[in-house]
Amino acid sequence: MKLSKGSYESEISKAITHWEKDFLGRGSVSVKTDIVRDMVIVNLQGILTPAEYAVCETKDGMLTIKNTRSVLVESGIEELKEIVLTITGEKVKSFHTDISTRTGDRVMVFKLFNDLEKNITK
């Protein structure tokens, strides 16, 4: 039985939250996932610690935090791709991410080989 679009999105959000806690040692405040055509877009809020916000007050500090956080996430990319594959049955073609040092939000975009949205029920 196929899951609904909302069920896929919810399962991905839960799995990424679990990955954050296991791999990074802490999770975000909230996670929202959207499936749009051949993309899985994950918005994670509350990523940065209070200490990281303080470091981000300078340009060098901001670049250091962005780089460090990027390296951490990229080092777990295979597990993240496996999460998407396991839940959706679709392989990840590419992965893109960025973090806002002002809001503490991270966006992850998983570009898939196929149009997932077309193949699932609303």
mmCIF file of C-alpha atoms in Angstrom:
data_model
loop_
_atom_site.group_PDB
_atom_site.id
_atom_site.type_symbol
_atom_site.label_atom_id
_atom_site.label_comp_id
_atom_site.label_asym_id
_atom_site.label_seq_id
_atom_site.Cartn_x
_atom_site.Cartn_y
_atom_site.Cartn_z
ATOM 1 C CA MET A 1 0.000 0.000 0.000
ATOM 2 C CA LYS A 2 1.306 3.427 -0.958
ATOM 3 C CA LEU A 3 1.560 6.091 1.705
ATOM 4 C CA SER A 4 -0.005 9.513 1.286
ATOM 5 C CA LYS A 5 2.200 12.509 0.517
ATOM 6 C CA GLY A 6 1.758 13.774 4.090
ATOM 7 C CA SER A 7 2.768 10.383 5.490
ATOM 8 C CA TYR A 8 5.969 10.343 3.433
ATOM 9 C CA GLU A 9 6.774 13.884 4.580
ATOM 10 C CA SER A 10 6.113 13.031 8.221
ATOM 11 C CA GLU A 11 8.227 9.854 8.087
ATOM 12 C CA ILE A 12 11.153 11.725 6.520
ATOM 13 C CA SER A 13 10.931 14.456 9.176
ATOM 14 C CA LYS A 14 10.957 11.866 11.981
ATOM 15 C CA ALA A 15 13.860 9.940 10.455
ATOM 16 C CA ILE A 16 15.986 13.066 9.940
ATOM 17 C CA THR A 17 15.280 14.191 13.510
ATOM 18 C CA HIS A 18 16.446 10.756 14.708
ATOM 19 C CA TRP A 19 19.555 10.998 12.479
ATOM 20 C CA GLU A 20 20.371 14.448 13.895
ATOM 21 C CA LYS A 21 20.225 13.188 17.470
ATOM 22 C CA ASP A 22 22.242 10.040 16.741
ATOM 23 C CA PHE A 23 24.812 11.525 14.347
ATOM 24 C CA LEU A 24 25.147 15.157 15.475
ATOM 25 C CA GLY A 25 24.347 14.675 19.146
ATOM 26 C CA ARG A 26 21.355 17.011 19.200
ATOM 27 C CA GLY A 27 18.276 17.696 17.144
ATOM 28 C CA SER A 28 16.611 20.756 15.768
ATOM 29 C CA VAL A 29 13.620 22.405 17.443
ATOM 30 C CA SER A 30 11.302 21.484 14.552
ATOM 31 C CA VAL A 31 11.484 19.752 11.185
ATOM 32 C CA LYS A 32 9.100 20.189 8.254
ATOM 33 C CA THR A 33 9.424 18.206 5.026
ATOM 34 C CA ASP A 34 7.787 18.978 1.689
ATOM 35 C CA ILE A 35 7.780 16.816 -1.428
ATOM 36 C CA VAL A 36 7.727 18.917 -4.577
ATOM 37 C CA ARG A 37 8.045 17.122 -7.922
ATOM 38 C CA ASP A 38 11.458 15.393 -7.826
ATOM 39 C CA MET A 39 12.644 17.135 -4.662
ATOM 40 C CA VAL A 40 12.394 16.435 -0.960
ATOM 41 C CA ILE A 41 12.812 19.754 0.843
ATOM 42 C CA VAL A 42 13.527 19.616 4.563
ATOM 43 C CA ASN A 43 13.395 22.766 6.716
ATOM 44 C CA LEU A 44 15.053 22.350 10.118
ATOM 45 C CA GLN A 45 14.557 25.128 12.660
ATOM 46 C CA GLY A 46 16.611 25.790 15.774
ATOM 47 C CA ILE A 47 19.869 24.248 14.594
ATOM 48 C CA LEU A 48 22.420 26.564 16.204
ATOM 49 C CA THR A 49 23.442 26.565 19.859
ATOM 50 C CA PRO A 50 23.614 29.820 21.863
ATOM 51 C CA ALA A 51 27.425 29.645 21.661
ATOM 52 C CA GLU A 52 27.265 29.349 17.863
ATOM 53 C CA TYR A 53 25.015 32.419 17.656
ATOM 54 C CA ALA A 54 27.635 34.335 19.673
ATOM 55 C CA VAL A 55 30.433 33.190 17.339
ATOM 56 C CA CYS A 56 28.324 34.248 14.332
ATOM 57 C CA GLU A 57 28.437 37.895 15.406
ATOM 58 C CA THR A 58 31.590 38.352 13.311
ATOM 59 C CA LYS A 59 31.972 37.551 9.626
ATOM 60 C CA ASP A 60 34.860 35.138 10.283
ATOM 61 C CA GLY A 61 32.854 33.440 13.005
ATOM 62 C CA MET A 62 29.817 33.143 10.755
ATOM 63 C CA LEU A 63 31.889 31.554 7.975
ATOM 64 C CA THR A 64 33.489 29.169 10.467
ATOM 65 C CA ILE A 65 30.113 28.002 11.798
ATOM 66 C CA LYS A 66 28.663 27.616 8.282
ATOM 67 C CA ASN A 67 31.698 25.614 7.159
ATOM 68 C CA THR A 68 31.825 23.428 10.272
ATOM 69 C CA ARG A 69 28.110 22.636 10.150
ATOM 70 C CA SER A 70 28.325 21.915 6.417
ATOM 71 C CA VAL A 71 31.215 19.479 6.914
ATOM 72 C CA LEU A 72 29.312 17.721 9.709
ATOM 73 C CA VAL A 73 26.190 17.213 7.597
ATOM 74 C CA GLU A 74 28.145 16.247 4.465
ATOM 75 C CA SER A 75 30.022 13.591 6.466
ATOM 76 C CA GLY A 76 26.669 11.880 7.087
ATOM 77 C CA ILE A 77 25.294 12.267 3.566
ATOM 78 C CA GLU A 78 25.222 8.536 2.804
ATOM 79 C CA GLU A 79 22.978 7.916 5.814
ATOM 80 C CA LEU A 80 20.714 10.803 4.789
ATOM 81 C CA LYS A 81 20.421 9.438 1.240
ATOM 82 C CA GLU A 82 19.614 6.014 2.676
ATOM 83 C CA ILE A 83 16.820 7.534 4.804
ATOM 84 C CA VAL A 84 15.205 9.049 1.707
ATOM 85 C CA LEU A 85 15.633 5.843 -0.306
ATOM 86 C CA THR A 86 14.232 3.622 2.454
ATOM 87 C CA ILE A 87 11.139 5.774 3.002
ATOM 88 C CA THR A 88 10.365 6.781 -0.581
ATOM 89 C CA GLY A 89 11.934 4.027 -2.663
ATOM 90 C CA GLU A 90 13.653 6.752 -4.731
ATOM 91 C CA LYS A 91 17.407 7.253 -5.103
ATOM 92 C CA VAL A 92 18.922 10.678 -4.428
ATOM 93 C CA LYS A 93 20.543 12.297 -7.469
ATOM 94 C CA SER A 94 22.071 15.242 -5.584
ATOM 95 C CA PHE A 95 22.008 16.915 -2.180
ATOM 96 C CA HIS A 96 22.097 20.639 -1.423
ATOM 97 C CA THR A 97 22.074 22.384 1.946
ATOM 98 C CA ASP A 98 22.626 25.736 3.600
ATOM 99 C CA ILE A 99 22.187 27.201 7.061
ATOM 100 C CA SER A 100 21.134 30.689 8.072
ATOM 101 C CA THR A 101 23.383 31.970 10.832
ATOM 102 C CA ARG A 102 20.829 34.715 11.492
ATOM 103 C CA THR A 103 17.766 32.495 12.069
ATOM 104 C CA GLY A 104 19.457 29.178 12.861
ATOM 105 C CA ASP A 105 17.448 27.385 10.168
ATOM 106 C CA ARG A 106 18.877 24.771 7.807
ATOM 107 C CA VAL A 107 17.390 23.790 4.470
ATOM 108 C CA MET A 108 18.192 20.424 2.912
ATOM 109 C CA VAL A 109 17.164 19.628 -0.644
ATOM 110 C CA PHE A 110 17.320 16.068 -1.909
ATOM 111 C CA LYS A 111 17.022 16.018 -5.705
ATOM 112 C CA LEU A 112 15.690 12.637 -6.833
ATOM 113 C CA PHE A 113 16.051 10.767 -10.123
ATOM 114 C CA ASN A 114 12.248 10.545 -10.511
ATOM 115 C CA ASP A 115 9.188 12.695 -9.835
ATOM 116 C CA LEU A 116 8.109 11.350 -6.433
ATOM 117 C CA GLU A 117 5.133 13.701 -6.081
ATOM 118 C CA LYS A 118 3.573 12.343 -9.297
ATOM 119 C CA ASN A 119 3.823 8.777 -7.982
ATOM 120 C CA ILE A 120 2.172 9.257 -4.583
ATOM 121 C CA THR A 121 -1.347 9.975 -3.453
ATOM 122 C CA LYS A 122 -2.189 13.375 -2.084
#
